[in-house]
Coordinates of C-alpha atoms and ligand atoms in Angstrom, one line a residue:
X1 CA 26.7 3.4 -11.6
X2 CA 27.1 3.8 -7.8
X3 CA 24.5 5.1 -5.4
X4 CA 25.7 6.0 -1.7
X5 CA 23.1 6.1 0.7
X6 CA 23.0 5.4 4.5
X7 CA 22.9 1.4 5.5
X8 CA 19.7 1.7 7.5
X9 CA 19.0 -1.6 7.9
X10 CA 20.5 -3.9 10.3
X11 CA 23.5 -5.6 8.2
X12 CA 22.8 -9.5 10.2
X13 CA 19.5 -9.1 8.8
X14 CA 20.2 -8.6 5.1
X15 CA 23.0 -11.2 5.4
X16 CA 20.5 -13.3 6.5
X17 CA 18.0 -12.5 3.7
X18 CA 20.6 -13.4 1.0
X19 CA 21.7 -16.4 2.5
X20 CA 18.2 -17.5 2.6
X21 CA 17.8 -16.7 -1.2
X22 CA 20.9 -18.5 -1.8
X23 CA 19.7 -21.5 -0.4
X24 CA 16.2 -21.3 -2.0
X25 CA 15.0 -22.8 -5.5
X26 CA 11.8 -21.6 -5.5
X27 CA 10.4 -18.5 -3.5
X28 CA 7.3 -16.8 -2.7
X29 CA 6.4 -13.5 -2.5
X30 CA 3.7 -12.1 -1.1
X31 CA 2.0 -8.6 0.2
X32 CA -1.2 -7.9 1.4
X33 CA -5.1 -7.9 0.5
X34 CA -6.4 -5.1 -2.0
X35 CA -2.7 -4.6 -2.9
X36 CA -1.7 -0.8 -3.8
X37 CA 1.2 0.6 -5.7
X38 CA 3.9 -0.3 -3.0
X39 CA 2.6 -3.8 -2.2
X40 CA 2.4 -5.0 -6.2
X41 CA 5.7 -2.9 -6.8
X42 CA 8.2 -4.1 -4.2
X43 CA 6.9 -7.7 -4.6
X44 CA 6.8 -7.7 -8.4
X45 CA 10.6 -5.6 -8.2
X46 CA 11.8 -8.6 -5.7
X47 CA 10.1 -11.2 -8.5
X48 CA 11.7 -9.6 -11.4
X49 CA 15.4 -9.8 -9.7
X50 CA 14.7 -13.2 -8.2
X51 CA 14.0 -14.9 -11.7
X52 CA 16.6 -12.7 -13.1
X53 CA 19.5 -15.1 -10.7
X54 CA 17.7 -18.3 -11.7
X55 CA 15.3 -18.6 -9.2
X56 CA 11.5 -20.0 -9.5
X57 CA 9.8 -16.9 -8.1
X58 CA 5.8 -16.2 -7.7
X59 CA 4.3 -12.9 -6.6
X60 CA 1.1 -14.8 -4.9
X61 CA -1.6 -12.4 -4.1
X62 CA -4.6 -12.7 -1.6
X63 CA -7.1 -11.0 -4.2
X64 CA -6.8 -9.3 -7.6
X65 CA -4.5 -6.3 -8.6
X66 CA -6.8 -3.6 -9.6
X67 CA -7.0 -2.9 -13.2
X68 CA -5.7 0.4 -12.5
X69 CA -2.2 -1.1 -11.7
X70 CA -1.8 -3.4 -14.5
X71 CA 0.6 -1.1 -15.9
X72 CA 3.7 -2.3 -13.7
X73 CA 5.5 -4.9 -14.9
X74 CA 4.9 -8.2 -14.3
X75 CA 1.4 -7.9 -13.0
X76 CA -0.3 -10.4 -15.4
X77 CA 2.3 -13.2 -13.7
X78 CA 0.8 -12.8 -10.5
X79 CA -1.5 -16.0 -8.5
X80 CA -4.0 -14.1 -7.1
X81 CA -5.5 -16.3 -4.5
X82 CA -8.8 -15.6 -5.0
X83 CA -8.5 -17.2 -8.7
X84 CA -5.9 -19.9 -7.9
X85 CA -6.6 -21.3 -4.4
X86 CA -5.2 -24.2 -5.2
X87 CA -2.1 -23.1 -7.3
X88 CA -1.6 -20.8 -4.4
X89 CA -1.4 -23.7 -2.0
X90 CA 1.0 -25.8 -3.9
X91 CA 3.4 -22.5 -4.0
X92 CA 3.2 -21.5 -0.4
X93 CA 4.2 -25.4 0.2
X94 CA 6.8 -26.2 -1.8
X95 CA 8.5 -22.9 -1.4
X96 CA 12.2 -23.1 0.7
X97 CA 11.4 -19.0 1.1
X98 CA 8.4 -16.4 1.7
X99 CA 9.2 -13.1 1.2
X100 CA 5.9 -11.0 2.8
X101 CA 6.0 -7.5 1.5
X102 CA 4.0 -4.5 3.1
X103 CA 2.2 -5.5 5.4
X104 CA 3.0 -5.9 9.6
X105 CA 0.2 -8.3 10.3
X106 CA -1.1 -11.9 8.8
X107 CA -5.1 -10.7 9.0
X108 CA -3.7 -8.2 6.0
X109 CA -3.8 -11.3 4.1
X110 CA -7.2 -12.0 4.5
X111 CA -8.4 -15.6 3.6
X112 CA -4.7 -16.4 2.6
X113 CA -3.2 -16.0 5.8
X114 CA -3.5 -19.5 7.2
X115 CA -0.8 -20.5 4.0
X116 CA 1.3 -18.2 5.1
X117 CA 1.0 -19.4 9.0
X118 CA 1.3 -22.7 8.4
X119 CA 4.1 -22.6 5.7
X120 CA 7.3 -24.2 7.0
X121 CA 9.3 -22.0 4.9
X122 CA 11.8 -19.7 6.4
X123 CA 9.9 -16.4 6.2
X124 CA 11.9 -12.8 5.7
X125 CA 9.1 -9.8 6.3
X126 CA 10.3 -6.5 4.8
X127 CA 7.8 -3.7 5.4
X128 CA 7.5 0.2 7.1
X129 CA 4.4 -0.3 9.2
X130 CA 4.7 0.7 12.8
X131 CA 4.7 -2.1 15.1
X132 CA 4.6 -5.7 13.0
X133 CA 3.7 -8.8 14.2
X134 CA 6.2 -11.6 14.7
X135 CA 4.9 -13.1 11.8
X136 CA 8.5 -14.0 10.2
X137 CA 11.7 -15.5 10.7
X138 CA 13.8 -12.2 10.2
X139 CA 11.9 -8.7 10.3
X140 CA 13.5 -5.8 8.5
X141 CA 11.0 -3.0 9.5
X142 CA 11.4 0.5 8.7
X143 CA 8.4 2.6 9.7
X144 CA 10.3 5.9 9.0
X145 CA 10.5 4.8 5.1
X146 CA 7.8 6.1 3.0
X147 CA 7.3 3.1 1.0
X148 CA 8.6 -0.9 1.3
X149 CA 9.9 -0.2 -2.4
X150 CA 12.0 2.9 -0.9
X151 CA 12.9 0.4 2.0
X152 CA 13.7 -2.5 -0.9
X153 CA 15.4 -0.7 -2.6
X154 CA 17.8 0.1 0.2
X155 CA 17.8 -3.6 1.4
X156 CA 18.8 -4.4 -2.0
X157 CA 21.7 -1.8 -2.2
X158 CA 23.5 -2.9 1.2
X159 CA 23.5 -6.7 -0.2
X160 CA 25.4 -5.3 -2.9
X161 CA 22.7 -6.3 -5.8
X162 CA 22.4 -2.3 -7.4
X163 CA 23.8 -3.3 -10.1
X164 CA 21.0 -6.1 -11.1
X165 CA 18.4 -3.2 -10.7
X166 CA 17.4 -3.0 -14.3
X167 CA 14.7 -0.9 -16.0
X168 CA 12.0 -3.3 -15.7
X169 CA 12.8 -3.6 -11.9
X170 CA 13.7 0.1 -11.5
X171 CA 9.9 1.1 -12.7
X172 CA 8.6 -1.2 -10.1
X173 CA 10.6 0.8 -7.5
X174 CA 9.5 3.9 -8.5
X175 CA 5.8 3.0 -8.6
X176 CA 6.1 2.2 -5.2
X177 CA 7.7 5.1 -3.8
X178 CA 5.3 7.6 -6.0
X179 CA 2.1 6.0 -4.7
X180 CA 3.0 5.8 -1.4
X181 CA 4.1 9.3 -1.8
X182 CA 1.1 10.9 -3.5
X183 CA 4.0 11.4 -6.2
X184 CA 6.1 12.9 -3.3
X185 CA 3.9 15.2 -1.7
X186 CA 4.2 13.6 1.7
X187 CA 5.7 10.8 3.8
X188 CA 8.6 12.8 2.1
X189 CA 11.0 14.5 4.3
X190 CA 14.3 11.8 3.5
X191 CA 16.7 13.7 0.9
X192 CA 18.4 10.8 0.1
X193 CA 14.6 9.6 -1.9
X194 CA 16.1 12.2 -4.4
X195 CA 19.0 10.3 -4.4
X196 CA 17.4 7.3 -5.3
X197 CA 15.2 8.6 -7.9
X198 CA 18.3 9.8 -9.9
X199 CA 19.4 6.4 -9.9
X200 CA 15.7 4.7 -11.4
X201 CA 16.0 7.8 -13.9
X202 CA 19.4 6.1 -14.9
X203 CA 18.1 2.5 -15.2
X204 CA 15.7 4.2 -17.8
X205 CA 12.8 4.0 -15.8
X206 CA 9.6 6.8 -18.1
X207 CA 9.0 8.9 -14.5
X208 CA 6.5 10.9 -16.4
X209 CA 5.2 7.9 -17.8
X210 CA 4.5 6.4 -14.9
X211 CA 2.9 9.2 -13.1
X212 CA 0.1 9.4 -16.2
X213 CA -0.7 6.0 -15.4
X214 CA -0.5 5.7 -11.7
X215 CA -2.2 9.2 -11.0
X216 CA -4.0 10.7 -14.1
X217 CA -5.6 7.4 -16.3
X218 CA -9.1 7.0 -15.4
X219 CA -12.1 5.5 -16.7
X220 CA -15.2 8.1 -17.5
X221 CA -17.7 6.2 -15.1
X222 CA -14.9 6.5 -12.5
X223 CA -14.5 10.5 -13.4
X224 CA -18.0 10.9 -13.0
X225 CA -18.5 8.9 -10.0
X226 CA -15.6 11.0 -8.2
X227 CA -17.1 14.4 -9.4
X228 CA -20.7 13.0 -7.7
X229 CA -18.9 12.0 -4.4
X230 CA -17.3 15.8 -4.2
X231 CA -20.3 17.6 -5.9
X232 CA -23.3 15.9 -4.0
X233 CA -21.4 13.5 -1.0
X234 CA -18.9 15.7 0.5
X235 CA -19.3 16.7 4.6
X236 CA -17.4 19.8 5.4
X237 CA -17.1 20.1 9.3
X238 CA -15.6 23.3 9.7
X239 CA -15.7 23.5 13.7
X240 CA -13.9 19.7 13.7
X241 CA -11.4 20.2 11.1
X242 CA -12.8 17.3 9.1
X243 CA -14.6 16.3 5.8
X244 CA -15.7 13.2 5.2
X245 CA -17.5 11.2 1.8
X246 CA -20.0 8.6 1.6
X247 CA -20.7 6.2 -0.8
X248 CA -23.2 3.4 -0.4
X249 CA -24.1 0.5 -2.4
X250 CA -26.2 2.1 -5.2
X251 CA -24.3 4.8 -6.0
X252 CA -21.8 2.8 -6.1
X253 CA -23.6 0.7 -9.0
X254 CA -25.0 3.9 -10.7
X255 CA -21.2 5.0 -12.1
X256 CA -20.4 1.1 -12.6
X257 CA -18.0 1.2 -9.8
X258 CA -14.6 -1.1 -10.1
X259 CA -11.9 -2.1 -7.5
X260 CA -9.8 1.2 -7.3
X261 CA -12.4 3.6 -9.3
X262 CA -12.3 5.7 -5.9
X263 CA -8.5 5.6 -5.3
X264 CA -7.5 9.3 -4.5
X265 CA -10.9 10.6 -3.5
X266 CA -10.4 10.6 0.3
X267 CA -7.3 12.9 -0.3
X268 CA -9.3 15.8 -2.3
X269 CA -11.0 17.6 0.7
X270 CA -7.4 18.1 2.2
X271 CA -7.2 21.0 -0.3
X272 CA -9.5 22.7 1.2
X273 CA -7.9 25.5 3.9
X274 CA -9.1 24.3 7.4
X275 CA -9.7 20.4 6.7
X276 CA -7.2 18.9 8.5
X277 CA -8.1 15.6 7.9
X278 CA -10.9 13.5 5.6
X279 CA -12.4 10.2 6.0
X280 CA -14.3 8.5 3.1
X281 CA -16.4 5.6 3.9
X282 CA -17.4 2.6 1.4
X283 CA -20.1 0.6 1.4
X284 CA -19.1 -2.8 0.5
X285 CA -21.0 -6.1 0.8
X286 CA -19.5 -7.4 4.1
X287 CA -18.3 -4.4 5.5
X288 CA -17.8 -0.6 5.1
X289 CA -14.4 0.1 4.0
X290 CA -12.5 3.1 5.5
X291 CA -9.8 5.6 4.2
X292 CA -8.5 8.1 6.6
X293 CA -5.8 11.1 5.0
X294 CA -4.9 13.8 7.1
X295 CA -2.0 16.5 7.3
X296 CA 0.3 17.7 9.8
X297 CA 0.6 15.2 13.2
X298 CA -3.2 14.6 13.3
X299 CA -2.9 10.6 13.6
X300 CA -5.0 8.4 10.8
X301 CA -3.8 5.3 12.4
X302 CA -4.8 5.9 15.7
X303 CA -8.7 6.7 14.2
X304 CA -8.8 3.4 12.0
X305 CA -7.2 1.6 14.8
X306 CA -10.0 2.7 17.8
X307 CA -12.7 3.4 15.7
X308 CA -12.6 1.4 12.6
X309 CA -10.8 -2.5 13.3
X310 CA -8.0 -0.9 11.3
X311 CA -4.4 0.9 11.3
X312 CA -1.5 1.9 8.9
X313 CA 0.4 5.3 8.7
X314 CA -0.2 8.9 10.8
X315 CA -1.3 10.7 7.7
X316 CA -2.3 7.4 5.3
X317 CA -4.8 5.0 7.0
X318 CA -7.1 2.7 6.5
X319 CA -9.7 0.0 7.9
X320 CA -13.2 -2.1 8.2
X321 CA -16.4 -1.0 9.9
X322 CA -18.8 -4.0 10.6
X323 CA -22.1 -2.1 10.8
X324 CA -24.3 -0.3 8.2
X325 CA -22.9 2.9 6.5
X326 CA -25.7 4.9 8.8
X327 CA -23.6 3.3 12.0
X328 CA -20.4 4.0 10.5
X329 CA -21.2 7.7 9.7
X330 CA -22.5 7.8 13.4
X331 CA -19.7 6.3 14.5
X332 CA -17.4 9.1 12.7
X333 CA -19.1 11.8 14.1
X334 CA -18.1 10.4 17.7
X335 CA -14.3 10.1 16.5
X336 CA -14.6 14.3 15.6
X337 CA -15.2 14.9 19.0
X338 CA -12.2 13.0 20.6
X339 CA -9.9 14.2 17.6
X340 CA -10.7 17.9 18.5
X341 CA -7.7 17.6 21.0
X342 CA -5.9 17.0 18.3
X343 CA -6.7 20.2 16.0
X344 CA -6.4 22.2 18.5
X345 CA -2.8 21.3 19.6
X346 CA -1.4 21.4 16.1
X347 CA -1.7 24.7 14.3
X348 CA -0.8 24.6 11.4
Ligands
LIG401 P1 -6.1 3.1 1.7 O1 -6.9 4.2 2.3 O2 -5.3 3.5 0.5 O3 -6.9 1.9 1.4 O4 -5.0 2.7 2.7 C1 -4.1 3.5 3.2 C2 -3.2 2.8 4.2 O5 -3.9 2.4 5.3 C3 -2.6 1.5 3.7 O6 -1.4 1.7 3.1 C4 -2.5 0.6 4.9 O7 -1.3 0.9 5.6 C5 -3.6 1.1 5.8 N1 -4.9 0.3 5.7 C6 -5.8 0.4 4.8 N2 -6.8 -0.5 5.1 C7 -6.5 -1.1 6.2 C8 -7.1 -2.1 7.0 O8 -8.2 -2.6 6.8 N3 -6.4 -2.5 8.1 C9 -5.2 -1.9 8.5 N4 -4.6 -2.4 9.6 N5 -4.6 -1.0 7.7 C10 -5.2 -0.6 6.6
LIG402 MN1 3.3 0.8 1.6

């Protein structure tokens, strides 16, 4: 089974990344906190192969995989850090290789980060956010990719390992690449993704499978709870372009909320004709978490990055606001009013 695609990644570095795997008996992998569909996928895709040539590979995780993601493979054989500190520690040191997977700066790893910093391992980073820090040893960075499993996936190709892409690993893959897709709605402009899918279908990956669980499994307190946010929480600001969707603490607890119940929401007001771009805000107990979606060149990144200690993709973004929900609200309201520039130069 062959699969041509272009060799976008510099060929010194993936030499480099399988010599360093050669040389290594045990191996760490690692992506960042609250890890999504592309961070558990790549790393647990990279974990499968590894073990499958002999090596002692661990995905080690700064917190928990949400329950909604326990369908890809592998995921129970994950060291969450939060559980494990100390298991984590002993893997991070005796490893002769870190692999860090999504992710372009060590504060994504939250409390974890100083293992990864201080680790004497040789460290390969392998990720498509714009602009990573020099936080490894060799950097294979892709920002145009839609996904670090799309990216992976190619890595793997050019070192000539295709062919140990099995089912197990191919699902992995594809998880990736659909979630940081919205199931290849956007990031999507690279043909060759088709290309690519063809071959996961051929390892035998269950696409259809996969979508029901990724996109369309949910819980009924997480139904309800996303109906309330849309029925009663949902801003529409016509003039600005922009919705946004609050939830604080004890609405939150009302529906029974779980790591990942709202996973989705922030996208829903884009359906609307006009809203160019939504923001959904999170009251959490340290800090209000932020997801930004928009469409079109309106720049998510840029608002999480000056408004909201955050960053991440043009139309996917994502960050923290230190205040109370009331200040964060406040503080969206002032981000409308320097995005207008924005609306008004794009129009589509
Ligand atoms: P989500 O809204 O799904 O949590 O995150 C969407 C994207 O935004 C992620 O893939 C990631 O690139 C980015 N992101 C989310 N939260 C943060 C954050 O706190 N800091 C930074 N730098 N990026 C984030
Ligand atoms: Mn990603």
């Amino acid at each position: 089974m062959n699969i041509y695609l272009k060799q976008i990644a510099d060929p010194k570095l993936t030499d480099r990344f399988a010599e360093l795997i050669d040389a290594a008996e045990n191996i760490v992998i690692t992506c960042h906190t609250s890890p999504d569909g592309d961070a558990l996928g790549s790393s647990l895709a990279l974990m499968h192969l590894l073990v499958g040539i002999g090596k002692q590979a661990h995905v080690v995780t700064p917190d928990v995989a949400p329950d909604s993601l326990r369908f890809i493979p592998g995921v129970k054989e994950i060291v969450p850090f939060t559980r494990h500190e100390e298991f984590a520690r002993q893997l991070f040191n005796q490893a002769q290789l870190i692999v860090a997977l999504d992710f372009n700066a060590l504060n994504r790893l939250d409390r974890m980060a100083p293992l990864m910093a201080d680790a004497t391992a040789p460290k390969v980073l392998i990720d498509h956010h714009l602009g990573p820090e020099p936080i490894a040893d060799v950097i294979i960075s892709h920002p145009e990719q839609s996904s670090t499993c799309l990216l992976l996936f190619r890595v793997l190709c050019q070192m000539g390992w295709a062919e140990l892409i099995d089912r197990k690993v191919a699902s992995c893959i594809y998880t990736g690449m659909m979630t940081d897709t919205g199931n290849f709605t956007y990031n999507d402009s690279d043909p060759e993704i088709y290309l690519v899918i063809a071959h996961l279908m051929e390892c035998g990956i269950d696409k259809d499978r996969l979508y029901r669980l990724a996109f369309n499994t949910k819980s009924e307190n997480q139904l309800r709870l996303n109906a309330y946010a849309i029925a009663e929480k949902m801003e529409i600001m016509t003039e600005h372009g922009a919705a946004l969707i609050t939830l604080d603490k004890e609405e939150l607890a009302r529906f029974n909320y779980k790591k990942g119940d709202t996973e989705g929401l922030v996208n829903q007001p884009l359906a609307i004709p006009g809203v160019r771009y939504s923001v959904f805000l999170r009251e959490g107990d340290d800090y209000v978490k932020v997801s930004a979606r928009s469409t079109g060149d309106i720049p998510m990144d840029i608002l999480c990055s000056q408004f909201f200690n955050g960053g991440g993709h043009k139309n996917a973004a994502g960050g923290e606001f230190y205040g109370s929900l009331h200040d964060a609200v406040e503080t969206f309201r002032k981000a409308t009013l320097t995005f207008d520039k924005y609306i008004n130069t794009d129009n589509k």
